[in-house]
């Protein structure tokens, strides 16, 4: 049974060993409760005294033997106290780091595994790309550290983030590194995993919904589409592509998805044209996907730089180059859901494939 209980202003007596009740106590305090602790190895056995001494509204059972639980529940019942049963912190002598992919920013698009890791976290390191609006609610009582990155400016340098992750885990804490999208797509997740391994800290990675696929999707653009594109390449535009890379990107065909590419867009467009991509090739820039300020700018390689001068797109944005950009327009719907199979046939006919 799952019951929501508003603990604000209530006095909660927590039963269990200090290390095992740590998360429960932090959560109740964060919810505005006054927390009384009956801690120690045989907490439940020593229960009667504080119950007599204090005014208690709720008894929270977290940890102890089944016999102790029975005594506690009987006692609470005799005092007409509600009993709340909570999960103990399982022993983690060396602490633990979990890299959580938070998805593209919408609170609905984080995984259940990600939410669970946050709920159990003692410390959360987050930045602006992850879904942080409701982080207080998702990780109640956890210490929140903003390592916020803005383009071209790392508020906390990457090595310092890694040092923090390891140091907190070595204190025996459960540490979550919450990231935007997927931790392993331009997220420096690999470096953080490596830092943990080197320090002997157990580390888990929870995948996330990457913006490379979901943000075009939010604008109705499928990265692949039958008979239109059967491959997609995801590249980082944070530094300009070399001539060799541009030649390969043009040669590949399919869809090109560029992250962190707003600053180098003129270079990308000129480079793709120079290596033979047609001026008519469609291109879309999807800014701030899944937010109220989501905006899509559609043009072609020949016209995009004029459009960009007008609309001045800003990061975070995903750039999509390829025939798939025309799919939502041809289907006459903006949410990417084709209405009829005739619509599919017409786009294929129009593209001449
Ligand atoms: N690990 C992330 C990507 C990190 S790189 C992932 O898998 O999505 C950061 C870049 O991702 C941004 O510069 C932008 O290109 C893109 N991005 C992330 N979230 C976005 C969003 N909500 N809207 C548009 N672009 C986004």
PDB file of C-alpha atoms in Angstrom, residues 8-284:
ATOM      1  CA  UNK A   8       5.096  19.016   8.007  1.00  0.00           C
ATOM      2  CA  UNK A   9       4.995  20.047  11.650  1.00  0.00           C
ATOM      3  CA  UNK A  10       4.658  16.473  12.946  1.00  0.00           C
ATOM      4  CA  UNK A  11       7.007  14.762  15.356  1.00  0.00           C
ATOM      5  CA  UNK A  12       8.302  11.497  13.958  1.00  0.00           C
ATOM      6  CA  UNK A  13      10.024   8.929  16.105  1.00  0.00           C
ATOM      7  CA  UNK A  14      12.468   6.987  13.948  1.00  0.00           C
ATOM      8  CA  UNK A  15      13.458   3.501  15.024  1.00  0.00           C
ATOM      9  CA  UNK A  16      16.638   1.903  13.757  1.00  0.00           C
ATOM     10  CA  UNK A  17      20.423   2.048  13.658  1.00  0.00           C
ATOM     11  CA  UNK A  18      21.883   5.464  12.794  1.00  0.00           C
ATOM     12  CA  UNK A  19      23.563   4.368   9.573  1.00  0.00           C
ATOM     13  CA  UNK A  20      20.482   2.525   8.367  1.00  0.00           C
ATOM     14  CA  UNK A  21      17.986   5.314   9.136  1.00  0.00           C
ATOM     15  CA  UNK A  22      20.114   8.101   7.626  1.00  0.00           C
ATOM     16  CA  UNK A  23      18.058   8.497   4.425  1.00  0.00           C
ATOM     17  CA  UNK A  24      14.688   8.226   6.163  1.00  0.00           C
ATOM     18  CA  UNK A  25      15.659  10.886   8.728  1.00  0.00           C
ATOM     19  CA  UNK A  26      16.922  13.238   6.008  1.00  0.00           C
ATOM     20  CA  UNK A  27      13.684  12.821   4.067  1.00  0.00           C
ATOM     21  CA  UNK A  28      11.412  13.499   7.049  1.00  0.00           C
ATOM     22  CA  UNK A  29      13.437  16.561   8.036  1.00  0.00           C
ATOM     23  CA  UNK A  30      13.243  17.813   4.442  1.00  0.00           C
ATOM     24  CA  UNK A  31       9.451  17.310   4.604  1.00  0.00           C
ATOM     25  CA  UNK A  32       9.269  19.608   7.645  1.00  0.00           C
ATOM     26  CA  UNK A  33       8.978  16.988  10.411  1.00  0.00           C
ATOM     27  CA  UNK A  34      10.633  17.134  13.812  1.00  0.00           C
ATOM     28  CA  UNK A  35      12.632  13.935  13.969  1.00  0.00           C
ATOM     29  CA  UNK A  36      13.228  12.072  17.227  1.00  0.00           C
ATOM     30  CA  UNK A  37      15.634   9.221  16.984  1.00  0.00           C
ATOM     31  CA  UNK A  38      15.729   5.931  18.777  1.00  0.00           C
ATOM     32  CA  UNK A  39      18.985   4.758  17.433  1.00  0.00           C
ATOM     33  CA  UNK A  40      21.634   2.188  18.166  1.00  0.00           C
ATOM     34  CA  UNK A  41      22.041  -1.529  17.845  1.00  0.00           C
ATOM     35  CA  UNK A  42      18.897  -2.490  19.827  1.00  0.00           C
ATOM     36  CA  UNK A  43      16.908   0.630  19.175  1.00  0.00           C
ATOM     37  CA  UNK A  44      13.530  -1.027  19.182  1.00  0.00           C
ATOM     38  CA  UNK A  45      14.116  -2.642  22.572  1.00  0.00           C
ATOM     39  CA  UNK A  46      14.806   0.769  24.164  1.00  0.00           C
ATOM     40  CA  UNK A  47      11.677   2.286  22.759  1.00  0.00           C
ATOM     41  CA  UNK A  48       9.348   2.760  25.698  1.00  0.00           C
ATOM     42  CA  UNK A  49      11.354   5.491  27.397  1.00  0.00           C
ATOM     43  CA  UNK A  50      11.333   8.150  24.624  1.00  0.00           C
ATOM     44  CA  UNK A  51       7.735   7.314  23.839  1.00  0.00           C
ATOM     45  CA  UNK A  52       6.788   8.240  27.401  1.00  0.00           C
ATOM     46  CA  UNK A  53       8.967  11.292  27.435  1.00  0.00           C
ATOM     47  CA  UNK A  54       7.968  13.013  24.244  1.00  0.00           C
ATOM     48  CA  UNK A  55       4.951  13.942  22.300  1.00  0.00           C
ATOM     49  CA  UNK A  56       5.079  11.762  19.192  1.00  0.00           C
ATOM     50  CA  UNK A  57       2.705  11.905  16.186  1.00  0.00           C
ATOM     51  CA  UNK A  58       4.073   9.133  13.985  1.00  0.00           C
ATOM     52  CA  UNK A  59       6.349   6.191  14.587  1.00  0.00           C
ATOM     53  CA  UNK A  60       8.631   5.336  11.679  1.00  0.00           C
ATOM     54  CA  UNK A  61       9.932   1.798  11.634  1.00  0.00           C
ATOM     55  CA  UNK A  62      13.085   1.545   9.535  1.00  0.00           C
ATOM     56  CA  UNK A  63      15.334  -1.149  10.887  1.00  0.00           C
ATOM     57  CA  UNK A  64      15.491  -4.021  13.387  1.00  0.00           C
ATOM     58  CA  UNK A  65      14.604  -7.703  13.866  1.00  0.00           C
ATOM     59  CA  UNK A  66      11.103  -9.052  13.163  1.00  0.00           C
ATOM     60  CA  UNK A  67      10.589  -9.554  16.936  1.00  0.00           C
ATOM     61  CA  UNK A  68      11.549  -5.931  17.597  1.00  0.00           C
ATOM     62  CA  UNK A  69       9.168  -4.835  14.923  1.00  0.00           C
ATOM     63  CA  UNK A  70       6.368  -6.781  16.528  1.00  0.00           C
ATOM     64  CA  UNK A  71       7.000  -5.161  19.927  1.00  0.00           C
ATOM     65  CA  UNK A  72       7.208  -1.711  18.356  1.00  0.00           C
ATOM     66  CA  UNK A  73       4.000  -2.080  16.386  1.00  0.00           C
ATOM     67  CA  UNK A  74       2.132  -3.408  19.434  1.00  0.00           C
ATOM     68  CA  UNK A  75       3.367  -0.497  21.523  1.00  0.00           C
ATOM     69  CA  UNK A  76       2.423   2.045  18.846  1.00  0.00           C
ATOM     70  CA  UNK A  77      -0.996   0.490  18.557  1.00  0.00           C
ATOM     71  CA  UNK A  78      -1.572   0.715  22.298  1.00  0.00           C
ATOM     72  CA  UNK A  79      -0.774   4.422  22.045  1.00  0.00           C
ATOM     73  CA  UNK A  80      -2.927   4.867  18.912  1.00  0.00           C
ATOM     74  CA  UNK A  81       0.126   6.006  16.958  1.00  0.00           C
ATOM     75  CA  UNK A  82       0.293   5.490  13.182  1.00  0.00           C
ATOM     76  CA  UNK A  83       3.255   3.364  12.115  1.00  0.00           C
ATOM     77  CA  UNK A  84       5.117   4.268   8.957  1.00  0.00           C
ATOM     78  CA  UNK A  85       7.420   1.586   7.542  1.00  0.00           C
ATOM     79  CA  UNK A  86      10.402   2.859   5.586  1.00  0.00           C
ATOM     80  CA  UNK A  87      13.314   1.270   3.734  1.00  0.00           C
ATOM     81  CA  UNK A  88      16.650   1.039   5.562  1.00  0.00           C
ATOM     82  CA  UNK A  89      19.875   2.094   3.888  1.00  0.00           C
ATOM     83  CA  UNK A  90      21.622  -1.122   2.916  1.00  0.00           C
ATOM     84  CA  UNK A  91      25.213  -1.147   4.143  1.00  0.00           C
ATOM     85  CA  UNK A  92      27.647   0.282   1.593  1.00  0.00           C
ATOM     86  CA  UNK A  93      31.011   0.470   3.352  1.00  0.00           C
ATOM     87  CA  UNK A  94      32.732   2.257   0.471  1.00  0.00           C
ATOM     88  CA  UNK A  95      29.805   4.325  -0.744  1.00  0.00           C
ATOM     89  CA  UNK A  96      28.742   4.279  -4.328  1.00  0.00           C
ATOM     90  CA  UNK A  97      28.477   6.510  -7.390  1.00  0.00           C
ATOM     91  CA  UNK A  98      25.591   6.335  -9.866  1.00  0.00           C
ATOM     92  CA  UNK A  99      25.727   8.298 -13.111  1.00  0.00           C
ATOM     93  CA  UNK A 100      22.124   9.015 -14.010  1.00  0.00           C
ATOM     94  CA  UNK A 101      21.020  10.047 -17.480  1.00  0.00           C
ATOM     95  CA  UNK A 102      18.243  12.527 -16.765  1.00  0.00           C
ATOM     96  CA  UNK A 103      16.885  12.806 -20.305  1.00  0.00           C
ATOM     97  CA  UNK A 104      16.383  16.006 -22.308  1.00  0.00           C
ATOM     98  CA  UNK A 105      14.875  18.087 -19.503  1.00  0.00           C
ATOM     99  CA  UNK A 106      11.243  16.995 -19.234  1.00  0.00           C
ATOM    100  CA  UNK A 107      10.523  15.558 -15.766  1.00  0.00           C
ATOM    101  CA  UNK A 108       8.594  12.687 -17.367  1.00  0.00           C
ATOM    102  CA  UNK A 109      11.583  11.546 -19.386  1.00  0.00           C
ATOM    103  CA  UNK A 110      13.879  10.247 -16.668  1.00  0.00           C
ATOM    104  CA  UNK A 111      13.901   6.476 -16.080  1.00  0.00           C
ATOM    105  CA  UNK A 112      12.504   4.660 -13.044  1.00  0.00           C
ATOM    106  CA  UNK A 113      16.041   3.487 -12.240  1.00  0.00           C
ATOM    107  CA  UNK A 114      17.194   7.108 -12.326  1.00  0.00           C
ATOM    108  CA  UNK A 115      14.418   8.197  -9.964  1.00  0.00           C
ATOM    109  CA  UNK A 116      15.243   5.359  -7.577  1.00  0.00           C
ATOM    110  CA  UNK A 117      18.935   6.314  -7.490  1.00  0.00           C
ATOM    111  CA  UNK A 118      17.942   9.925  -6.724  1.00  0.00           C
ATOM    112  CA  UNK A 119      15.526   8.849  -3.974  1.00  0.00           C
ATOM    113  CA  UNK A 120      18.342   6.936  -2.259  1.00  0.00           C
ATOM    114  CA  UNK A 121      21.023   9.574  -2.792  1.00  0.00           C
ATOM    115  CA  UNK A 122      22.908  11.353  -0.010  1.00  0.00           C
ATOM    116  CA  UNK A 123      24.598  13.743  -2.441  1.00  0.00           C
ATOM    117  CA  UNK A 124      23.531  14.838  -5.942  1.00  0.00           C
ATOM    118  CA  UNK A 125      25.818  16.665  -8.367  1.00  0.00           C
ATOM    119  CA  UNK A 126      23.762  18.231 -11.129  1.00  0.00           C
ATOM    120  CA  UNK A 127      24.001  20.773 -13.919  1.00  0.00           C
ATOM    121  CA  UNK A 128      21.603  22.806 -16.015  1.00  0.00           C
ATOM    122  CA  UNK A 129      20.953  20.245 -18.760  1.00  0.00           C
ATOM    123  CA  UNK A 130      19.416  17.592 -16.521  1.00  0.00           C
ATOM    124  CA  UNK A 131      15.829  17.765 -15.236  1.00  0.00           C
ATOM    125  CA  UNK A 132      16.503  19.785 -12.076  1.00  0.00           C
ATOM    126  CA  UNK A 133      13.167  21.566 -11.457  1.00  0.00           C
ATOM    127  CA  UNK A 134      11.918  18.891  -9.099  1.00  0.00           C
ATOM    128  CA  UNK A 135      15.222  17.680  -7.720  1.00  0.00           C
ATOM    129  CA  UNK A 136      14.287  18.658  -4.124  1.00  0.00           C
ATOM    130  CA  UNK A 137      11.283  16.366  -4.373  1.00  0.00           C
ATOM    131  CA  UNK A 138      13.146  13.537  -6.122  1.00  0.00           C
ATOM    132  CA  UNK A 139      16.170  13.541  -3.813  1.00  0.00           C
ATOM    133  CA  UNK A 140      14.695  14.774  -0.530  1.00  0.00           C
ATOM    134  CA  UNK A 141      17.249  15.531   2.123  1.00  0.00           C
ATOM    135  CA  UNK A 142      20.205  14.960  -0.200  1.00  0.00           C
ATOM    136  CA  UNK A 143      22.976  17.523  -0.390  1.00  0.00           C
ATOM    137  CA  UNK A 144      22.608  19.192  -3.805  1.00  0.00           C
ATOM    138  CA  UNK A 145      25.734  20.441  -5.536  1.00  0.00           C
ATOM    139  CA  UNK A 146      25.315  22.535  -8.684  1.00  0.00           C
ATOM    140  CA  UNK A 147      28.305  21.912 -10.918  1.00  0.00           C
ATOM    141  CA  UNK A 148      26.397  23.835 -13.609  1.00  0.00           C
ATOM    142  CA  UNK A 149      27.990  24.137 -16.959  1.00  0.00           C
ATOM    143  CA  UNK A 150      27.160  26.933 -19.324  1.00  0.00           C
ATOM    144  CA  UNK A 151      28.572  26.892 -22.871  1.00  0.00           C
ATOM    145  CA  UNK A 152      32.280  27.637 -22.866  1.00  0.00           C
ATOM    146  CA  UNK A 153      32.324  27.967 -19.104  1.00  0.00           C
ATOM    147  CA  UNK A 154      32.615  25.031 -16.740  1.00  0.00           C
ATOM    148  CA  UNK A 155      31.454  26.261 -13.342  1.00  0.00           C
ATOM    149  CA  UNK A 156      33.221  23.323 -11.697  1.00  0.00           C
ATOM    150  CA  UNK A 157      36.092  21.881 -13.747  1.00  0.00           C
ATOM    151  CA  UNK A 158      35.643  18.273 -14.852  1.00  0.00           C
ATOM    152  CA  UNK A 159      38.552  16.995 -12.720  1.00  0.00           C
ATOM    153  CA  UNK A 160      37.050  18.680  -9.673  1.00  0.00           C
ATOM    154  CA  UNK A 161      33.680  16.996 -10.373  1.00  0.00           C
ATOM    155  CA  UNK A 162      35.448  13.648 -10.525  1.00  0.00           C
ATOM    156  CA  UNK A 163      37.342  14.418  -7.306  1.00  0.00           C
ATOM    157  CA  UNK A 164      34.068  15.325  -5.553  1.00  0.00           C
ATOM    158  CA  UNK A 165      32.312  12.152  -6.739  1.00  0.00           C
ATOM    159  CA  UNK A 166      35.126   9.964  -5.453  1.00  0.00           C
ATOM    160  CA  UNK A 167      35.670  11.858  -2.172  1.00  0.00           C
ATOM    161  CA  UNK A 168      31.988  11.714  -1.183  1.00  0.00           C
ATOM    162  CA  UNK A 169      31.703   8.041  -2.094  1.00  0.00           C
ATOM    163  CA  UNK A 170      34.810   7.277  -0.006  1.00  0.00           C
ATOM    164  CA  UNK A 171      33.001   8.856   2.964  1.00  0.00           C
ATOM    165  CA  UNK A 172      30.498   6.021   2.566  1.00  0.00           C
ATOM    166  CA  UNK A 173      27.812   8.142   0.886  1.00  0.00           C
ATOM    167  CA  UNK A 174      25.574   7.358  -2.064  1.00  0.00           C
ATOM    168  CA  UNK A 175      26.452   9.843  -4.718  1.00  0.00           C
ATOM    169  CA  UNK A 176      24.412  10.557  -7.848  1.00  0.00           C
ATOM    170  CA  UNK A 177      25.814  12.444 -10.808  1.00  0.00           C
ATOM    171  CA  UNK A 178      22.700  13.664 -12.648  1.00  0.00           C
ATOM    172  CA  UNK A 179      23.348  14.484 -16.286  1.00  0.00           C
ATOM    173  CA  UNK A 180      21.330  15.700 -19.231  1.00  0.00           C
ATOM    174  CA  UNK A 181      20.360  13.112 -21.844  1.00  0.00           C
ATOM    175  CA  UNK A 182      22.474   9.961 -21.703  1.00  0.00           C
ATOM    176  CA  UNK A 183      25.692   9.970 -19.615  1.00  0.00           C
ATOM    177  CA  UNK A 184      27.684   8.422 -22.445  1.00  0.00           C
ATOM    178  CA  UNK A 185      26.648  10.822 -25.229  1.00  0.00           C
ATOM    179  CA  UNK A 186      29.035  13.787 -24.976  1.00  0.00           C
ATOM    180  CA  UNK A 187      28.471  13.675 -21.243  1.00  0.00           C
ATOM    181  CA  UNK A 188      32.001  12.847 -20.039  1.00  0.00           C
ATOM    182  CA  UNK A 189      30.420   9.851 -18.330  1.00  0.00           C
ATOM    183  CA  UNK A 190      33.313   7.628 -19.409  1.00  0.00           C
ATOM    184  CA  UNK A 191      35.811   9.856 -17.619  1.00  0.00           C
ATOM    185  CA  UNK A 192      33.737   9.820 -14.427  1.00  0.00           C
ATOM    186  CA  UNK A 193      33.427   6.026 -14.523  1.00  0.00           C
ATOM    187  CA  UNK A 194      37.191   5.792 -15.017  1.00  0.00           C
ATOM    188  CA  UNK A 195      37.894   8.117 -12.056  1.00  0.00           C
ATOM    189  CA  UNK A 196      35.697   5.939  -9.809  1.00  0.00           C
ATOM    190  CA  UNK A 197      37.315   2.706 -10.972  1.00  0.00           C
ATOM    191  CA  UNK A 198      40.813   4.097 -10.377  1.00  0.00           C
ATOM    192  CA  UNK A 199      39.777   5.045  -6.823  1.00  0.00           C
ATOM    193  CA  UNK A 200      38.151   1.647  -6.224  1.00  0.00           C
ATOM    194  CA  UNK A 201      34.681   3.202  -5.864  1.00  0.00           C
ATOM    195  CA  UNK A 202      31.769   1.083  -7.147  1.00  0.00           C
ATOM    196  CA  UNK A 203      30.009   2.877  -9.989  1.00  0.00           C
ATOM    197  CA  UNK A 204      26.803   2.218 -11.947  1.00  0.00           C
ATOM    198  CA  UNK A 205      25.479   3.964 -15.039  1.00  0.00           C
ATOM    199  CA  UNK A 206      21.753   4.510 -15.584  1.00  0.00           C
ATOM    200  CA  UNK A 207      21.121   5.306 -19.260  1.00  0.00           C
ATOM    201  CA  UNK A 208      18.998   8.257 -20.289  1.00  0.00           C
ATOM    202  CA  UNK A 209      16.931   9.473 -23.232  1.00  0.00           C
ATOM    203  CA  UNK A 210      19.454  11.282 -25.389  1.00  0.00           C
ATOM    204  CA  UNK A 211      18.648  14.683 -26.865  1.00  0.00           C
ATOM    205  CA  UNK A 212      20.274  13.513 -30.111  1.00  0.00           C
ATOM    206  CA  UNK A 213      17.155  11.472 -30.886  1.00  0.00           C
ATOM    207  CA  UNK A 214      14.455  12.914 -28.635  1.00  0.00           C
ATOM    208  CA  UNK A 215      14.853  16.624 -29.389  1.00  0.00           C
ATOM    209  CA  UNK A 216      14.427  16.192 -33.171  1.00  0.00           C
ATOM    210  CA  UNK A 217      11.499  13.920 -32.234  1.00  0.00           C
ATOM    211  CA  UNK A 218       9.965  16.674 -30.109  1.00  0.00           C
ATOM    212  CA  UNK A 219       9.865  18.769 -33.292  1.00  0.00           C
ATOM    213  CA  UNK A 220       8.246  15.894 -35.183  1.00  0.00           C
ATOM    214  CA  UNK A 221      11.474  14.916 -36.961  1.00  0.00           C
ATOM    215  CA  UNK A 222      12.284  11.186 -36.932  1.00  0.00           C
ATOM    216  CA  UNK A 223      16.039  10.592 -37.221  1.00  0.00           C
ATOM    217  CA  UNK A 224      15.346   7.617 -39.467  1.00  0.00           C
ATOM    218  CA  UNK A 225      12.378   7.091 -41.724  1.00  0.00           C
ATOM    219  CA  UNK A 226      11.657   4.150 -43.961  1.00  0.00           C
ATOM    220  CA  UNK A 227      12.843   4.828 -47.494  1.00  0.00           C
ATOM    221  CA  UNK A 228      14.049   8.320 -46.500  1.00  0.00           C
ATOM    222  CA  UNK A 229      17.002   7.742 -44.172  1.00  0.00           C
ATOM    223  CA  UNK A 230      18.370   4.494 -42.845  1.00  0.00           C
ATOM    224  CA  UNK A 231      21.264   5.861 -40.836  1.00  0.00           C
ATOM    225  CA  UNK A 232      21.948   8.706 -38.501  1.00  0.00           C
ATOM    226  CA  UNK A 233      25.255  10.120 -37.375  1.00  0.00           C
ATOM    227  CA  UNK A 234      25.544  12.030 -34.120  1.00  0.00           C
ATOM    228  CA  UNK A 235      28.440  14.453 -33.945  1.00  0.00           C
ATOM    229  CA  UNK A 236      29.619  17.175 -31.615  1.00  0.00           C
ATOM    230  CA  UNK A 237      30.046  20.610 -33.136  1.00  0.00           C
ATOM    231  CA  UNK A 238      31.801  22.145 -30.138  1.00  0.00           C
ATOM    232  CA  UNK A 239      34.902  22.554 -32.305  1.00  0.00           C
ATOM    233  CA  UNK A 240      34.785  22.939 -36.117  1.00  0.00           C
ATOM    234  CA  UNK A 241      34.922  19.714 -38.165  1.00  0.00           C
ATOM    235  CA  UNK A 242      38.110  19.002 -40.114  1.00  0.00           C
ATOM    236  CA  UNK A 243      37.988  18.795 -43.922  1.00  0.00           C
ATOM    237  CA  UNK A 244      38.370  15.041 -43.680  1.00  0.00           C
ATOM    238  CA  UNK A 245      35.444  14.736 -41.251  1.00  0.00           C
ATOM    239  CA  UNK A 246      33.268  16.947 -43.463  1.00  0.00           C
ATOM    240  CA  UNK A 247      34.051  14.753 -46.466  1.00  0.00           C
ATOM    241  CA  UNK A 248      33.066  11.635 -44.490  1.00  0.00           C
ATOM    242  CA  UNK A 249      29.872  13.221 -43.167  1.00  0.00           C
ATOM    243  CA  UNK A 250      28.767  14.135 -46.689  1.00  0.00           C
ATOM    244  CA  UNK A 251      29.764  10.708 -48.019  1.00  0.00           C
ATOM    245  CA  UNK A 252      27.750   8.835 -45.369  1.00  0.00           C
ATOM    246  CA  UNK A 253      24.319  10.017 -46.476  1.00  0.00           C
ATOM    247  CA  UNK A 254      21.484   9.503 -44.005  1.00  0.00           C
ATOM    248  CA  UNK A 255      20.742  11.988 -41.246  1.00  0.00           C
ATOM    249  CA  UNK A 256      23.349  14.152 -39.528  1.00  0.00           C
ATOM    250  CA  UNK A 257      22.571  15.236 -35.959  1.00  0.00           C
ATOM    251  CA  UNK A 258      24.885  17.841 -34.438  1.00  0.00           C
ATOM    252  CA  UNK A 259      24.932  18.676 -30.731  1.00  0.00           C
ATOM    253  CA  UNK A 260      26.677  21.750 -29.314  1.00  0.00           C
ATOM    254  CA  UNK A 261      26.798  23.071 -32.853  1.00  0.00           C
ATOM    255  CA  UNK A 262      25.195  26.536 -32.772  1.00  0.00           C
ATOM    256  CA  UNK A 263      28.536  28.344 -32.522  1.00  0.00           C
ATOM    257  CA  UNK A 264      30.127  26.475 -35.422  1.00  0.00           C
ATOM    258  CA  UNK A 265      27.031  26.346 -37.674  1.00  0.00           C
ATOM    259  CA  UNK A 266      28.396  28.696 -40.417  1.00  0.00           C
ATOM    260  CA  UNK A 267      31.511  26.525 -40.651  1.00  0.00           C
ATOM    261  CA  UNK A 268      29.411  23.334 -40.838  1.00  0.00           C
ATOM    262  CA  UNK A 269      27.115  24.694 -43.545  1.00  0.00           C
ATOM    263  CA  UNK A 270      29.996  25.992 -45.676  1.00  0.00           C
ATOM    264  CA  UNK A 271      31.923  22.741 -45.179  1.00  0.00           C
ATOM    265  CA  UNK A 272      29.015  20.473 -46.172  1.00  0.00           C
ATOM    266  CA  UNK A 273      28.404  22.595 -49.289  1.00  0.00           C
ATOM    267  CA  UNK A 274      32.120  22.576 -50.183  1.00  0.00           C
ATOM    268  CA  UNK A 275      32.126  18.779 -50.034  1.00  0.00           C
ATOM    269  CA  UNK A 276      29.174  18.502 -52.381  1.00  0.00           C
ATOM    270  CA  UNK A 277      26.008  18.486 -50.262  1.00  0.00           C
ATOM    271  CA  UNK A 278      23.152  20.124 -52.177  1.00  0.00           C
ATOM    272  CA  UNK A 279      22.002  23.650 -51.306  1.00  0.00           C
ATOM    273  CA  UNK A 280      18.457  22.239 -51.144  1.00  0.00           C
ATOM    274  CA  UNK A 281      19.331  19.785 -48.343  1.00  0.00           C
ATOM    275  CA  UNK A 282      16.898  20.505 -45.475  1.00  0.00           C
ATOM    276  CA  UNK A 283      18.253  21.565 -42.104  1.00  0.00           C
ATOM    277  CA  UNK A 284      16.496  22.182 -38.789  1.00  0.00           C
TER     278      UNK A 284
END
